[in-house]
mmCIF file of C-alpha atoms in Angstrom:
data_model
loop_
_atom_site.group_PDB
_atom_site.id
_atom_site.type_symbol
_atom_site.label_atom_id
_atom_site.label_comp_id
_atom_site.label_asym_id
_atom_site.label_seq_id
_atom_site.Cartn_x
_atom_site.Cartn_y
_atom_site.Cartn_z
ATOM 1 C CA UNK A 1 108.061 90.534 138.173
ATOM 2 C CA UNK A 2 108.933 88.631 141.135
ATOM 3 C CA UNK A 3 111.612 88.690 143.639
ATOM 4 C CA UNK A 4 113.144 85.838 145.173
ATOM 5 C CA UNK A 5 114.130 85.679 148.896
ATOM 6 C CA UNK A 6 116.494 83.249 150.611
ATOM 7 C CA UNK A 7 116.156 83.063 154.328
ATOM 8 C CA UNK A 8 118.839 80.968 156.294
ATOM 9 C CA UNK A 9 119.518 78.417 153.811
ATOM 10 C CA UNK A 10 121.884 75.763 154.836
ATOM 11 C CA UNK A 11 122.225 72.435 153.134
ATOM 12 C CA UNK A 12 123.961 68.883 153.998
ATOM 13 C CA UNK A 13 124.645 65.989 151.796
ATOM 14 C CA UNK A 14 125.241 63.329 153.996
ATOM 15 C CA UNK A 15 128.218 64.152 156.329
ATOM 16 C CA UNK A 16 129.079 67.166 154.047
ATOM 17 C CA UNK A 17 127.807 70.673 154.716
ATOM 18 C CA UNK A 18 127.564 72.633 151.388
ATOM 19 C CA UNK A 19 125.825 75.752 152.136
ATOM 20 C CA UNK A 20 125.477 77.745 155.439
ATOM 21 C CA UNK A 21 123.583 80.271 156.791
ATOM 22 C CA UNK A 22 122.642 81.868 153.289
ATOM 23 C CA UNK A 23 120.649 84.932 153.195
ATOM 24 C CA UNK A 24 119.890 86.353 149.747
ATOM 25 C CA UNK A 25 117.398 88.696 148.181
ATOM 26 C CA UNK A 26 117.345 88.576 144.334
ATOM 27 C CA UNK A 27 115.460 91.747 143.572
ATOM 28 C CA UNK A 28 112.797 92.427 140.985
ATOM 29 C CA UNK A 29 113.935 92.786 137.236
ATOM 30 C CA UNK A 30 117.771 92.307 138.515
ATOM 31 C CA UNK A 31 120.414 90.010 137.312
ATOM 32 C CA UNK A 32 122.130 88.706 140.330
ATOM 33 C CA UNK A 33 125.420 86.746 139.256
ATOM 34 C CA UNK A 34 126.472 84.163 141.844
ATOM 35 C CA UNK A 35 130.498 83.551 141.797
ATOM 36 C CA UNK A 36 132.822 81.407 144.107
ATOM 37 C CA UNK A 37 135.458 78.869 144.032
ATOM 38 C CA UNK A 38 134.235 75.556 142.397
ATOM 39 C CA UNK A 39 132.420 73.264 144.622
ATOM 40 C CA UNK A 40 131.155 76.088 146.834
ATOM 41 C CA UNK A 41 127.491 74.972 146.301
ATOM 42 C CA UNK A 42 126.325 77.450 143.797
ATOM 43 C CA UNK A 43 124.377 74.933 141.748
ATOM 44 C CA UNK A 44 122.858 73.660 144.854
ATOM 45 C CA UNK A 45 121.896 77.007 145.937
ATOM 46 C CA UNK A 46 120.262 77.449 142.147
ATOM 47 C CA UNK A 47 118.412 74.033 142.884
ATOM 48 C CA UNK A 48 116.924 75.212 146.138
ATOM 49 C CA UNK A 49 115.987 78.344 144.962
ATOM 50 C CA UNK A 50 114.280 76.839 141.879
ATOM 51 C CA UNK A 51 112.469 74.240 144.177
ATOM 52 C CA UNK A 52 114.141 71.232 142.924
ATOM 53 C CA UNK A 53 115.861 70.460 146.343
ATOM 54 C CA UNK A 54 114.598 71.315 149.702
ATOM 55 C CA UNK A 55 117.094 72.909 151.787
ATOM 56 C CA UNK A 56 118.262 71.315 155.166
ATOM 57 C CA UNK A 57 117.575 74.400 157.006
ATOM 58 C CA UNK A 58 115.793 77.814 155.950
ATOM 59 C CA UNK A 59 113.419 78.585 153.252
ATOM 60 C CA UNK A 60 112.798 80.382 150.065
ATOM 61 C CA UNK A 61 110.071 82.891 149.487
ATOM 62 C CA UNK A 62 108.714 84.477 146.279
ATOM 63 C CA UNK A 63 107.286 87.939 146.472
ATOM 64 C CA UNK A 64 105.338 89.723 143.624
ATOM 65 C CA UNK A 65 103.131 88.836 140.758
ATOM 66 C CA UNK A 66 104.326 86.498 137.899
ATOM 67 C CA UNK A 67 103.636 88.403 134.706
ATOM 68 C CA UNK A 68 100.611 87.542 132.403
ATOM 69 C CA UNK A 69 101.100 84.257 130.422
ATOM 70 C CA UNK A 70 103.666 82.911 132.888
ATOM 71 C CA UNK A 71 103.245 79.233 133.001
ATOM 72 C CA UNK A 72 106.266 78.381 135.240
ATOM 73 C CA UNK A 73 107.532 81.187 137.605
ATOM 74 C CA UNK A 74 111.036 79.666 137.908
ATOM 75 C CA UNK A 75 112.609 78.283 134.777
ATOM 76 C CA UNK A 76 116.309 76.816 134.703
ATOM 77 C CA UNK A 77 118.688 77.085 131.703
ATOM 78 C CA UNK A 78 121.564 74.524 132.215
ATOM 79 C CA UNK A 79 125.152 74.414 130.861
ATOM 80 C CA UNK A 80 124.450 71.187 128.742
ATOM 81 C CA UNK A 81 121.512 72.762 127.023
ATOM 82 C CA UNK A 82 119.543 69.457 128.181
ATOM 83 C CA UNK A 83 118.098 69.052 124.443
ATOM 84 C CA UNK A 84 116.335 65.834 123.013
ATOM 85 C CA UNK A 85 118.458 64.792 119.939
ATOM 86 C CA UNK A 86 115.602 63.380 118.254
ATOM 87 C CA UNK A 87 113.209 66.428 118.293
ATOM 88 C CA UNK A 88 113.667 69.495 116.270
ATOM 89 C CA UNK A 89 114.411 72.832 117.544
ATOM 90 C CA UNK A 90 110.740 73.854 117.544
ATOM 91 C CA UNK A 91 109.952 70.493 119.189
ATOM 92 C CA UNK A 92 112.580 71.069 121.959
ATOM 93 C CA UNK A 93 110.977 74.310 122.871
ATOM 94 C CA UNK A 94 107.709 72.897 122.782
ATOM 95 C CA UNK A 95 108.546 70.398 125.133
ATOM 96 C CA UNK A 96 108.105 72.612 128.170
ATOM 97 C CA UNK A 97 104.574 73.633 127.117
ATOM 98 C CA UNK A 98 103.178 69.885 126.812
ATOM 99 C CA UNK A 99 101.908 69.440 130.305
ATOM 100 C CA UNK A 100 100.469 72.842 130.201
ATOM 101 C CA UNK A 101 96.480 73.232 129.087
ATOM 102 C CA UNK A 102 97.127 75.209 126.020
ATOM 103 C CA UNK A 103 95.253 75.132 122.837
ATOM 104 C CA UNK A 104 97.257 73.774 119.921
ATOM 105 C CA UNK A 105 97.403 77.392 118.413
ATOM 106 C CA UNK A 106 98.448 78.760 121.516
ATOM 107 C CA UNK A 107 101.300 76.334 121.839
ATOM 108 C CA UNK A 108 102.388 77.064 118.325
ATOM 109 C CA UNK A 109 102.365 80.861 118.840
ATOM 110 C CA UNK A 110 104.576 80.778 121.988
ATOM 111 C CA UNK A 111 106.901 78.389 120.242
ATOM 112 C CA UNK A 112 106.996 80.786 117.185
ATOM 113 C CA UNK A 113 107.665 83.797 119.556
ATOM 114 C CA UNK A 114 110.194 82.101 121.750
ATOM 115 C CA UNK A 115 112.306 81.180 118.445
ATOM 116 C CA UNK A 116 111.821 84.760 117.101
ATOM 117 C CA UNK A 117 113.170 86.121 120.352
ATOM 118 C CA UNK A 118 116.281 84.239 120.003
ATOM 119 C CA UNK A 119 116.837 84.444 116.540
ATOM 120 C CA UNK A 120 115.948 80.943 115.547
ATOM 121 C CA UNK A 121 113.035 81.070 113.226
ATOM 122 C CA UNK A 122 115.179 79.767 110.318
ATOM 123 C CA UNK A 123 116.112 76.813 112.339
ATOM 124 C CA UNK A 124 112.648 75.462 113.553
ATOM 125 C CA UNK A 125 112.876 72.229 111.769
ATOM 126 C CA UNK A 126 116.773 71.480 112.538
ATOM 127 C CA UNK A 127 117.629 68.644 114.810
ATOM 128 C CA UNK A 128 120.266 69.585 117.624
ATOM 129 C CA UNK A 129 123.207 67.712 115.918
ATOM 130 C CA UNK A 130 123.074 70.155 113.113
ATOM 131 C CA UNK A 131 123.432 73.203 115.170
ATOM 132 C CA UNK A 132 126.693 74.387 116.669
ATOM 133 C CA UNK A 133 127.069 74.508 120.698
ATOM 134 C CA UNK A 134 126.005 78.291 120.439
ATOM 135 C CA UNK A 135 122.875 77.660 118.592
ATOM 136 C CA UNK A 136 122.146 74.629 121.009
ATOM 137 C CA UNK A 137 122.290 76.883 124.019
ATOM 138 C CA UNK A 138 119.970 79.304 122.124
ATOM 139 C CA UNK A 139 117.633 76.746 122.019
ATOM 140 C CA UNK A 140 117.581 75.998 125.591
ATOM 141 C CA UNK A 141 117.035 79.848 126.223
ATOM 142 C CA UNK A 142 114.132 79.796 123.814
ATOM 143 C CA UNK A 143 112.732 76.758 125.810
ATOM 144 C CA UNK A 144 113.009 78.747 129.060
ATOM 145 C CA UNK A 145 111.565 81.774 127.497
ATOM 146 C CA UNK A 146 108.361 79.924 125.851
ATOM 147 C CA UNK A 147 106.976 79.409 129.547
ATOM 148 C CA UNK A 148 107.213 83.246 130.040
ATOM 149 C CA UNK A 149 109.076 82.810 133.364
ATOM 150 C CA UNK A 150 109.293 85.164 136.061
ATOM 151 C CA UNK A 151 112.625 84.366 137.321
ATOM 152 C CA UNK A 152 115.274 82.638 135.012
ATOM 153 C CA UNK A 153 117.764 80.491 136.930
ATOM 154 C CA UNK A 154 121.140 79.926 134.837
ATOM 155 C CA UNK A 155 123.516 77.369 135.894
ATOM 156 C CA UNK A 156 127.177 78.310 134.121
ATOM 157 C CA UNK A 157 124.866 78.562 130.775
ATOM 158 C CA UNK A 158 128.155 79.536 128.514
ATOM 159 C CA UNK A 159 130.770 77.511 130.181
ATOM 160 C CA UNK A 160 130.758 74.660 127.475
ATOM 161 C CA UNK A 161 131.090 77.052 124.757
ATOM 162 C CA UNK A 162 134.317 78.461 123.281
ATOM 163 C CA UNK A 163 135.320 81.931 123.675
ATOM 164 C CA UNK A 164 133.888 83.479 120.560
ATOM 165 C CA UNK A 165 130.339 81.851 120.993
ATOM 166 C CA UNK A 166 130.271 82.722 124.448
ATOM 167 C CA UNK A 167 130.928 86.424 123.238
ATOM 168 C CA UNK A 168 128.041 86.156 120.902
ATOM 169 C CA UNK A 169 125.739 84.486 123.556
ATOM 170 C CA UNK A 170 126.627 87.305 126.095
ATOM 171 C CA UNK A 171 125.405 89.863 123.537
ATOM 172 C CA UNK A 172 122.092 87.853 123.245
ATOM 173 C CA UNK A 173 121.770 87.975 127.024
ATOM 174 C CA UNK A 174 122.534 91.323 127.141
ATOM 175 C CA UNK A 175 119.807 92.331 124.600
ATOM 176 C CA UNK A 176 117.290 89.933 126.154
ATOM 177 C CA UNK A 177 117.687 91.408 129.660
ATOM 178 C CA UNK A 178 117.388 95.062 128.178
ATOM 179 C CA UNK A 179 114.519 94.122 126.396
ATOM 180 C CA UNK A 180 112.584 91.821 128.997
ATOM 181 C CA UNK A 181 113.558 92.948 132.393
ATOM 182 C CA UNK A 182 113.263 89.179 133.523
ATOM 183 C CA UNK A 183 114.612 88.601 137.024
ATOM 184 C CA UNK A 184 117.411 86.135 136.832
ATOM 185 C CA UNK A 185 120.114 84.368 138.863
ATOM 186 C CA UNK A 186 123.362 83.614 136.997
ATOM 187 C CA UNK A 187 125.654 81.263 138.365
ATOM 188 C CA UNK A 188 129.235 81.637 136.561
ATOM 189 C CA UNK A 189 132.740 81.158 137.580
ATOM 190 C CA UNK A 190 133.650 83.661 134.954
ATOM 191 C CA UNK A 191 134.323 87.081 136.446
ATOM 192 C CA UNK A 192 134.213 88.998 133.122
ATOM 193 C CA UNK A 193 130.906 87.205 132.317
ATOM 194 C CA UNK A 194 129.348 88.318 135.818
ATOM 195 C CA UNK A 195 130.661 91.919 135.452
ATOM 196 C CA UNK A 196 129.088 92.156 131.877
ATOM 197 C CA UNK A 197 125.803 90.726 132.909
ATOM 198 C CA UNK A 198 124.944 91.235 136.222
ATOM 199 C CA UNK A 199 123.606 94.019 138.228
ATOM 200 C CA UNK A 200 124.973 92.502 141.339
ATOM 201 C CA UNK A 201 127.422 90.051 141.862
ATOM 202 C CA UNK A 202 126.985 87.752 145.008
ATOM 203 C CA UNK A 203 130.324 86.381 146.134
ATOM 204 C CA UNK A 204 130.287 82.942 147.987
ATOM 205 C CA UNK A 205 133.149 81.322 150.089
ATOM 206 C CA UNK A 206 134.434 77.751 149.445
ATOM 207 C CA UNK A 207 132.402 74.899 150.840
ATOM 208 C CA UNK A 208 130.434 75.252 152.901
ATOM 209 C CA UNK A 209 129.382 78.124 150.756
ATOM 210 C CA UNK A 210 128.709 81.412 152.852
ATOM 211 C CA UNK A 211 127.632 84.785 151.272
ATOM 212 C CA UNK A 212 130.843 86.891 151.798
ATOM 213 C CA UNK A 213 129.696 90.037 150.020
ATOM 214 C CA UNK A 214 127.213 91.322 147.252
ATOM 215 C CA UNK A 215 128.861 93.752 145.096
ATOM 216 C CA UNK A 216 127.067 96.132 143.023
ATOM 217 C CA UNK A 217 127.808 97.149 139.494
ATOM 218 C CA UNK A 218 126.827 100.797 139.081
ATOM 219 C CA UNK A 219 127.394 101.037 135.467
ATOM 220 C CA UNK A 220 124.429 100.641 133.084
ATOM 221 C CA UNK A 221 124.571 97.291 131.301
ATOM 222 C CA UNK A 222 124.286 99.059 127.927
ATOM 223 C CA UNK A 223 127.527 101.350 128.951
ATOM 224 C CA UNK A 224 129.911 98.828 129.821
ATOM 225 C CA UNK A 225 131.611 98.403 126.555
ATOM 226 C CA UNK A 226 132.431 102.298 126.646
ATOM 227 C CA UNK A 227 136.066 103.286 126.852
ATOM 228 C CA UNK A 228 135.084 105.633 129.921
ATOM 229 C CA UNK A 229 133.912 102.746 131.877
ATOM 230 C CA UNK A 230 136.902 100.249 131.654
ATOM 231 C CA UNK A 231 138.655 101.704 134.525
ATOM 232 C CA UNK A 232 135.832 101.006 136.741
ATOM 233 C CA UNK A 233 135.134 97.795 135.466
ATOM 234 C CA UNK A 234 138.902 96.762 135.955
ATOM 235 C CA UNK A 235 138.878 97.846 139.647
ATOM 236 C CA UNK A 236 135.596 95.898 140.061
ATOM 237 C CA UNK A 237 137.270 92.765 138.611
ATOM 238 C CA UNK A 238 140.109 93.192 141.252
ATOM 239 C CA UNK A 239 137.879 93.606 143.715
ATOM 240 C CA UNK A 240 135.933 90.187 142.978
ATOM 241 C CA UNK A 241 139.055 88.159 142.171
ATOM 242 C CA UNK A 242 140.501 89.553 145.647
ATOM 243 C CA UNK A 243 137.516 88.474 147.453
ATOM 244 C CA UNK A 244 137.464 84.882 145.886
ATOM 245 C CA UNK A 245 141.308 84.734 145.144
ATOM 246 C CA UNK A 246 142.204 83.335 148.661
ATOM 247 C CA UNK A 247 139.226 81.174 148.694
ATOM 248 C CA UNK A 248 140.229 79.443 145.327
ATOM 249 C CA UNK A 249 143.726 79.210 146.503
ATOM 250 C CA UNK A 250 142.649 77.200 149.819
ATOM 251 C CA UNK A 251 140.205 75.134 147.712
ATOM 252 C CA UNK A 252 143.040 74.024 145.312
ATOM 253 C CA UNK A 253 145.689 73.362 147.957
ATOM 254 C CA UNK A 254 143.055 71.495 149.802
ATOM 255 C CA UNK A 255 142.355 69.224 146.665
ATOM 256 C CA UNK A 256 146.000 68.567 146.369
ATOM 257 C CA UNK A 257 146.766 67.645 150.133
ATOM 258 C CA UNK A 258 143.459 65.661 150.418
#
């Protein structure tokens, strides 16, 4: 699999500096969560890592070899699922394969496999409007998996969902990452989500977003539900909250004053 290296990334929108001097390495096979107050440039950073946006300064390097069968090394999963309402579940998953030179049989096999990996086989013919929000987000994940990505870039993939559905999808992600070892960058504003899913958590300051600290989560992903891990998780939660609390407070009061 691959690693992604950001070197000296700064970005300015018009007069507004959004990111400043970000150096970040996403290690091979890890899930790196990115947290910080709203408006700190997390989504901008993700767009830059994924090549959708050219940074004002700095560069992004990809190191390593994409896995066999990888059609698209860097693949996004968005919070609004970005599904076409008139296409079936299978049709939405197939969408990302259409500009690749695949035989119909290979395309079909990839779609079926992606549906199987996300528990959607029985819903292949359904339309998005017939599905719950959680199922729609699963379609978004299946579509990302169909290209066999080297790196998944997830932009608040659970923020549009209710708490119960989030819980179920976090279980999906846990299972997925324990099985696949896909490198991932996971942008979220939810600390519990970061602590549950990530190997490391990159904490950003308010705008312009600078990298404040990268916090390691030393508990294996499969063991975080164990009672003996709870005290350590609570301590990590407090540490992360301590890092972003002041930032969040000043971001809020700035909005109120401005």
